[in-house]
């Protein structure tokens, strides 16, 4: 069933590396490269259809679903039919983390197998790899919970101090950027290897990345036979935040910004942004909700347009396959970035990032809180914090999340 309501109140990126050297700058590019190569191979074998299997990752990572969806879109664009059953070829894959001294890489691998599950001849030469180096992507792929504010501002113990000399500002900026990168990488790697989170005070339903973080996430559930949404107490499962959602539950994501500045929050379900189904290309591309300083916002479902949404629904009965089948373990991830109005000071961390990433841009975002609607903001590209909450999908989910 489609559950639509009035809305008051939003991609996953990566880098591609087919065996050899070519790199892309986003998940779109990476999966497109991978899809194009697979399509060429299937055409050479006169195959017109293919099945897409699971992409397995480390314990606690659930973004294989987002990878599957991007792969499906690009293969369809290559005029291939995607089948659940009856295809003579199947794609299956995995993704993993490799931490270096100054950066972390998530590597995505895909394999083509025949109907008997045997790897295709020449597989080792045709294996497709994608290396994910974007911090935003790493946090979403691995369902990261981490407070990175101090590290991104160069204020952590792991960030080396610059000389402070005005003699060579470009050199100092580059030194600080390198130092910040190392500190952030160390924090991210530790968060992946040793997960953890904090409760907001004594409220077990409110989760944040650290005791001092200003950004809080809460899930509210409404059982199948109810119309009332109530907070869900979150459990600590080996350092992972876990919400005991049940079959038939609808749920909402409450995001609180206790900082003194506006923030942009990107909300993803199993790695798929909540603006994925938006009819507004700008909203879909940006994928961000704007939450004012000191305010909270309720994300009530998948954003369709300014008047409608499709509720987040846990179900084993839905027959709509707009997204790939969910995994046994699902993840709600909220990522926090700076957002600021025109003619207001640019955050320090974004001035540093500008030296590395080019000019800042302004675009539209959906605003939630005391008022709802559209607002124009500069959106930061520096990840300030990420909070992820796991949940269990019910058994027998044949056709997706129910939209």
Coordinates of C-alpha atoms in Angstrom, one line a residue:
X1 CA 0.0 0.0 0.0
X2 CA 1.1 3.6 -0.5
X3 CA 0.8 5.7 2.6
X4 CA 0.9 9.3 1.7
X5 CA 0.6 12.3 4.0
X6 CA 1.1 16.0 4.0
X7 CA 4.8 16.7 4.7
X8 CA 6.2 19.3 7.0
X9 CA 9.6 19.0 6.5
X10 CA 16.4 14.3 2.8
X11 CA 23.1 9.8 -2.1
X12 CA 25.7 8.0 -1.6
X13 CA 29.0 8.9 -3.3
X14 CA 32.2 6.9 -4.1
X15 CA 35.2 6.5 -6.3
X16 CA 35.6 3.9 -9.0
X17 CA 38.6 1.8 -9.9
X18 CA 38.2 -0.9 -12.6
X19 CA 41.2 -3.1 -12.3
X20 CA 43.9 -0.7 -13.3
X21 CA 43.9 3.0 -12.5
X22 CA 40.7 4.9 -13.5
X23 CA 39.1 6.7 -10.6
X24 CA 35.7 8.5 -10.4
X25 CA 34.5 11.1 -7.9
X26 CA 31.1 9.8 -6.9
X27 CA 29.1 6.6 -6.4
X28 CA 27.2 7.6 -9.6
X29 CA 30.4 7.6 -11.6
X30 CA 31.8 4.5 -9.9
X31 CA 28.6 2.4 -10.5
X32 CA 28.2 3.8 -14.0
X33 CA 31.8 2.6 -14.9
X34 CA 31.1 -0.7 -13.4
X35 CA 27.7 -1.0 -15.1
X36 CA 29.1 0.0 -18.5
X37 CA 31.8 -2.7 -18.3
X38 CA 29.3 -5.3 -17.2
X39 CA 27.0 -4.3 -20.1
X40 CA 29.8 -4.6 -22.6
X41 CA 30.7 -8.1 -21.4
X42 CA 27.0 -9.3 -21.4
X43 CA 26.6 -7.9 -24.9
X44 CA 29.6 -9.9 -26.0
X45 CA 27.9 -13.0 -24.7
X46 CA 24.5 -12.0 -26.3
X47 CA 22.8 -11.7 -22.9
X48 CA 20.0 -9.2 -22.5
X49 CA 19.1 -9.8 -18.8
X50 CA 20.9 -10.1 -15.5
X51 CA 20.0 -10.6 -11.8
X52 CA 21.5 -8.5 -9.1
X53 CA 22.4 -10.3 -5.9
X54 CA 23.5 -8.9 -2.5
X55 CA 26.6 -6.8 -1.8
X56 CA 27.9 -8.0 1.5
X57 CA 29.9 -5.8 3.8
X58 CA 31.5 -5.8 7.3
X59 CA 29.5 -6.4 10.4
X60 CA 27.0 -3.6 10.9
X61 CA 27.2 -2.1 7.4
X62 CA 24.0 -2.1 5.5
X63 CA 24.5 0.1 2.4
X64 CA 24.6 -2.8 0.0
X65 CA 21.0 -1.9 -0.8
X66 CA 22.1 1.5 -2.1
X67 CA 24.8 0.0 -4.2
X68 CA 22.3 -2.5 -5.7
X69 CA 19.9 0.4 -6.6
X70 CA 22.5 2.4 -8.3
X71 CA 23.7 -0.6 -10.3
X72 CA 20.1 -1.4 -11.3
X73 CA 19.5 2.1 -12.6
X74 CA 22.6 2.1 -14.7
X75 CA 22.1 -1.4 -16.1
X76 CA 18.6 -0.4 -17.1
X77 CA 20.1 2.6 -18.9
X78 CA 22.3 0.2 -20.8
X79 CA 19.1 -1.5 -22.1
X80 CA 19.5 -4.6 -19.9
X81 CA 16.5 -6.3 -18.3
X82 CA 16.8 -6.8 -14.5
X83 CA 15.2 -10.1 -13.4
X84 CA 14.8 -11.6 -9.9
X85 CA 14.4 -15.1 -11.5
X86 CA 15.3 -16.6 -14.8
X87 CA 18.4 -14.6 -15.7
X88 CA 21.3 -16.6 -17.0
X89 CA 23.8 -14.2 -15.4
X90 CA 23.9 -12.8 -11.9
X91 CA 25.9 -10.0 -10.3
X92 CA 27.0 -10.4 -6.7
X93 CA 29.5 -8.3 -4.7
X94 CA 31.0 -7.1 -1.5
X95 CA 32.5 -4.0 0.0
X96 CA 35.3 -3.7 2.6
X97 CA 37.3 -1.1 4.5
X98 CA 41.1 -0.5 4.3
X99 CA 42.5 2.2 6.6
X100 CA 45.8 3.8 5.7
X101 CA 47.8 6.4 7.7
X102 CA 46.1 9.4 6.2
X103 CA 42.9 8.1 4.6
X104 CA 40.4 5.3 4.6
X105 CA 39.2 3.4 1.5
X106 CA 36.1 1.3 1.1
X107 CA 36.5 -1.1 -1.8
X108 CA 33.5 -2.4 -3.7
X109 CA 33.9 -5.6 -5.7
X110 CA 31.4 -7.2 -8.2
X111 CA 31.5 -10.6 -9.7
X112 CA 29.5 -12.1 -12.7
X113 CA 28.4 -15.7 -12.2
X114 CA 26.3 -18.0 -14.4
X115 CA 23.1 -19.8 -13.5
X116 CA 25.0 -22.5 -11.6
X117 CA 26.8 -19.9 -9.5
X118 CA 30.1 -20.4 -11.2
X119 CA 32.4 -17.3 -11.8
X120 CA 32.6 -16.4 -15.4
X121 CA 35.8 -17.3 -17.3
X122 CA 38.3 -14.6 -17.1
X123 CA 36.8 -13.3 -13.8
X124 CA 40.1 -12.3 -12.3
X125 CA 40.7 -10.0 -15.3
X126 CA 37.2 -8.6 -15.3
X127 CA 36.7 -8.0 -11.6
X128 CA 35.4 -4.5 -11.0
X129 CA 36.5 -2.4 -8.1
X130 CA 35.3 0.9 -6.7
X131 CA 37.3 2.7 -4.1
X132 CA 35.3 4.9 -1.8
X133 CA 37.4 7.8 -0.3
X134 CA 34.7 10.4 0.4
X135 CA 34.1 10.8 4.2
X136 CA 30.4 11.3 3.6
X137 CA 30.2 8.1 1.7
X138 CA 32.2 6.1 4.2
X139 CA 29.9 7.2 7.0
X140 CA 26.8 6.1 5.1
X141 CA 28.2 2.9 3.7
X142 CA 29.3 1.7 7.1
X143 CA 26.5 3.2 9.1
X144 CA 29.0 5.3 11.1
X145 CA 28.4 7.1 14.4
X146 CA 31.1 9.7 15.0
X147 CA 31.4 13.3 16.3
X148 CA 34.0 15.0 14.0
X149 CA 33.5 18.7 14.9
X150 CA 36.8 19.1 16.8
X151 CA 38.8 17.1 14.2
X152 CA 37.3 19.0 11.2
X153 CA 38.1 22.3 12.9
X154 CA 41.7 21.3 13.6
X155 CA 41.1 21.4 17.4
X156 CA 41.6 17.8 18.3
X157 CA 44.7 16.3 20.0
X158 CA 45.5 14.5 16.8
X159 CA 45.6 17.6 14.7
X160 CA 49.1 19.3 14.4
X161 CA 49.2 23.0 15.1
X162 CA 50.3 25.2 12.2
X163 CA 53.1 27.8 12.5
X164 CA 50.7 30.7 12.5
X165 CA 53.0 32.7 10.3
X166 CA 51.4 35.0 7.7
X167 CA 54.5 34.5 5.5
X168 CA 53.0 31.6 3.6
X169 CA 49.3 31.3 4.2
X170 CA 48.8 28.8 1.4
X171 CA 51.4 26.6 2.9
X172 CA 49.8 26.8 6.3
X173 CA 46.4 26.1 4.9
X174 CA 47.8 23.0 3.2
X175 CA 49.5 21.9 6.4
X176 CA 46.4 22.3 8.4
X177 CA 44.3 20.5 5.8
X178 CA 46.6 17.5 5.9
X179 CA 46.6 17.5 9.7
X180 CA 42.9 17.7 9.8
X181 CA 42.6 14.9 7.3
X182 CA 44.8 12.6 9.4
X183 CA 42.9 13.4 12.6
X184 CA 39.5 12.8 10.9
X185 CA 40.7 9.6 9.3
X186 CA 41.9 8.3 12.7
X187 CA 38.5 9.1 14.3
X188 CA 36.6 7.5 11.4
X189 CA 38.7 4.4 11.4
X190 CA 38.3 4.0 15.2
X191 CA 34.6 4.5 15.0
X192 CA 34.3 1.8 12.4
X193 CA 36.5 -0.6 14.2
X194 CA 35.2 0.1 17.7
X195 CA 31.6 1.4 17.3
X196 CA 30.0 3.5 20.1
X197 CA 27.4 6.2 20.8
X198 CA 26.0 8.3 23.6
X199 CA 22.5 8.9 25.0
X200 CA 21.2 12.4 25.3
X201 CA 21.1 12.7 29.1
X202 CA 19.0 9.9 30.7
X203 CA 16.7 9.6 27.7
X204 CA 17.4 6.2 26.1
X205 CA 15.4 7.2 23.0
X206 CA 17.7 10.0 22.0
X207 CA 21.1 9.2 20.5
X208 CA 24.1 11.3 19.6
X209 CA 27.7 10.7 18.5
X210 CA 29.3 11.8 21.7
X211 CA 28.4 13.2 25.1
X212 CA 29.4 16.7 23.9
X213 CA 27.7 16.6 20.5
X214 CA 24.9 19.1 19.7
X215 CA 23.2 16.8 17.2
X216 CA 20.5 14.4 18.5
X217 CA 18.5 11.7 16.6
X218 CA 15.4 9.9 17.8
X219 CA 13.1 7.4 16.2
X220 CA 9.4 7.4 16.8
X221 CA 7.3 4.3 16.0
X222 CA 3.6 3.8 15.4
X223 CA 2.4 0.1 15.5
X224 CA 0.2 -1.3 12.9
X225 CA -3.0 -0.9 14.9
X226 CA -2.3 2.6 16.2
X227 CA -2.2 6.2 15.0
X228 CA 0.1 7.5 17.7
X229 CA 3.9 7.8 17.3
X230 CA 6.0 7.3 20.4
X231 CA 9.7 7.4 21.1
X232 CA 11.7 4.1 20.7
X233 CA 14.2 3.3 23.4
X234 CA 17.5 2.5 21.8
X235 CA 19.6 -0.5 22.9
X236 CA 23.4 -0.8 23.0
X237 CA 24.3 -3.9 20.9
X238 CA 28.0 -4.2 20.9
X239 CA 28.5 -0.5 20.5
X240 CA 25.8 -0.2 17.8
X241 CA 22.6 1.8 18.5
X242 CA 19.7 -0.6 17.9
X243 CA 16.0 0.2 17.7
X244 CA 13.6 -2.7 18.2
X245 CA 11.2 -1.9 15.4
X246 CA 8.6 -4.5 14.5
X247 CA 6.7 -5.7 11.4
X248 CA 4.0 -3.3 10.6
X249 CA 5.6 -0.3 12.3
X250 CA 5.6 3.1 10.7
X251 CA 8.4 5.3 12.0
X252 CA 9.6 8.9 11.9
X253 CA 13.1 10.4 12.4
X254 CA 13.4 13.3 14.8
X255 CA 16.5 15.4 14.3
X256 CA 17.5 18.0 16.9
X257 CA 20.0 20.8 16.4
X258 CA 21.3 22.1 19.7
X259 CA 24.1 24.2 18.1
X260 CA 24.1 27.9 17.6
X261 CA 24.1 27.6 13.8
X262 CA 21.8 26.1 11.2
X263 CA 22.6 22.7 9.9
X264 CA 21.9 20.5 6.9
X265 CA 20.9 17.0 7.8
X266 CA 21.0 14.1 5.3
X267 CA 18.8 11.2 6.3
X268 CA 19.4 7.8 4.6
X269 CA 17.6 4.5 5.0
X270 CA 20.0 1.6 4.2
X271 CA 22.2 4.1 2.4
X272 CA 19.3 5.4 0.3
X273 CA 18.6 9.2 0.8
X274 CA 15.2 10.1 1.9
X275 CA 14.8 12.5 -1.1
X276 CA 15.4 9.6 -3.5
X277 CA 11.8 9.7 -4.8
X278 CA 11.6 13.5 -4.9
X279 CA 10.1 15.1 -8.0
X280 CA 12.3 18.2 -7.4
X281 CA 15.7 17.5 -9.1
X282 CA 17.4 20.1 -6.8
X283 CA 16.1 18.5 -3.7
X284 CA 17.0 15.0 -4.9
X285 CA 20.5 16.0 -5.8
X286 CA 21.2 17.9 -2.6
X287 CA 19.3 15.5 -0.3
X288 CA 19.3 17.8 2.7
X289 CA 16.9 19.0 5.4
X290 CA 17.6 22.4 6.9
X291 CA 17.2 22.6 10.7
X292 CA 17.6 26.0 12.3
X293 CA 19.8 26.6 15.4
X294 CA 18.1 25.3 18.6
X295 CA 15.3 23.6 16.7
X296 CA 14.1 20.1 16.0
X297 CA 12.5 18.6 12.8
X298 CA 10.5 15.5 12.2
X299 CA 11.3 13.6 9.0
X300 CA 8.1 11.7 8.4
X301 CA 8.9 9.6 5.4
X302 CA 10.3 9.6 1.8
X303 CA 10.0 13.1 0.4
X304 CA 7.9 13.1 -2.8
X305 CA 6.9 16.8 -3.1
X306 CA 6.0 19.8 -1.0
X307 CA 2.6 18.2 -0.1
X308 CA 3.2 14.4 -0.1
X309 CA 5.4 11.8 1.4
X310 CA 5.6 8.0 1.6
X311 CA 5.9 6.9 5.2
X312 CA 8.8 4.9 6.4
X313 CA 7.3 1.4 6.9
X314 CA 8.6 -1.9 8.2
X315 CA 6.6 -4.7 6.5
X316 CA 6.8 -8.2 5.2
X317 CA 3.7 -7.9 3.0
X318 CA 4.4 -5.0 0.7
X319 CA 4.6 -5.9 -3.0
X320 CA 6.0 -2.7 -4.4
X321 CA 9.7 -3.2 -5.5
X322 CA 10.8 0.4 -6.0
X323 CA 13.9 -0.4 -4.0
X324 CA 16.0 -3.6 -3.8
X325 CA 15.1 -6.1 -1.1
X326 CA 16.2 -4.9 2.3
X327 CA 18.8 -6.8 4.3
X328 CA 18.1 -8.5 7.6
X329 CA 19.7 -5.5 9.3
X330 CA 18.7 -2.0 8.3
X331 CA 20.2 1.3 9.2
X332 CA 18.9 4.9 9.6
X333 CA 21.8 7.3 9.2
X334 CA 21.7 11.0 9.8
X335 CA 24.7 13.1 8.6
X336 CA 25.2 16.7 9.8
X337 CA 26.7 19.6 7.8
X338 CA 26.8 23.4 8.1
X339 CA 24.1 25.5 6.4
X340 CA 24.2 29.3 6.3
X341 CA 22.3 32.1 4.6
X342 CA 23.7 34.5 2.0
X343 CA 25.6 37.5 3.4
X344 CA 26.4 35.6 6.6
X345 CA 29.9 34.5 7.6
X346 CA 31.2 31.3 6.1
X347 CA 32.0 28.7 8.8
X348 CA 35.8 28.3 9.4
X349 CA 35.8 24.7 8.5
X350 CA 34.2 25.4 5.1
X351 CA 36.8 28.1 4.3
X352 CA 39.4 25.4 4.8
X353 CA 37.5 22.9 2.7
X354 CA 37.1 25.5 0.0
X355 CA 40.9 25.4 -0.6
X356 CA 40.7 21.7 -1.3
X357 CA 37.3 21.4 -3.1
X358 CA 36.8 24.6 -5.1
X359 CA 34.1 27.2 -4.9
X360 CA 31.1 26.9 -2.6
X361 CA 27.6 26.7 -4.1
X362 CA 24.2 27.8 -3.1
X363 CA 21.1 25.6 -3.6
X364 CA 17.6 25.0 -2.2
X365 CA 16.8 22.7 0.6
X366 CA 13.6 21.6 2.5
X367 CA 13.4 23.3 5.9
X368 CA 11.7 21.7 8.9
X369 CA 11.1 22.8 12.4
X370 CA 8.7 25.5 13.6
X371 CA 7.9 26.3 10.0
X372 CA 8.0 24.2 6.9
X373 CA 8.8 25.0 3.3
X374 CA 11.8 25.8 1.0
X375 CA 14.8 27.9 1.9
X376 CA 18.0 28.9 0.0
X377 CA 21.2 28.2 1.9
X378 CA 24.9 27.6 1.3
X379 CA 25.4 23.9 2.2
X380 CA 28.7 22.8 3.7
X381 CA 30.6 19.8 2.3
X382 CA 32.4 19.0 5.5
X383 CA 30.8 16.2 7.6
X384 CA 30.4 17.4 11.2
X385 CA 28.9 14.3 12.7
X386 CA 27.1 11.1 11.7
X387 CA 24.6 9.1 13.8
X388 CA 23.3 5.7 12.8
X389 CA 20.6 3.5 14.4
X390 CA 20.2 -0.1 13.3
X391 CA 16.9 -2.1 13.2
X392 CA 15.8 -5.5 12.2
X393 CA 13.8 -6.0 9.1
X394 CA 11.1 -8.7 9.4
X395 CA 11.5 -12.1 7.7
X396 CA 10.1 -12.7 4.2
X397 CA 10.5 -9.3 2.7
X398 CA 10.1 -10.2 -1.0
X399 CA 9.4 -6.8 -2.5
X400 CA 11.0 -3.9 -0.7
X401 CA 10.3 -1.4 2.0
X402 CA 6.8 -0.4 1.1
X403 CA 6.4 3.0 -0.5

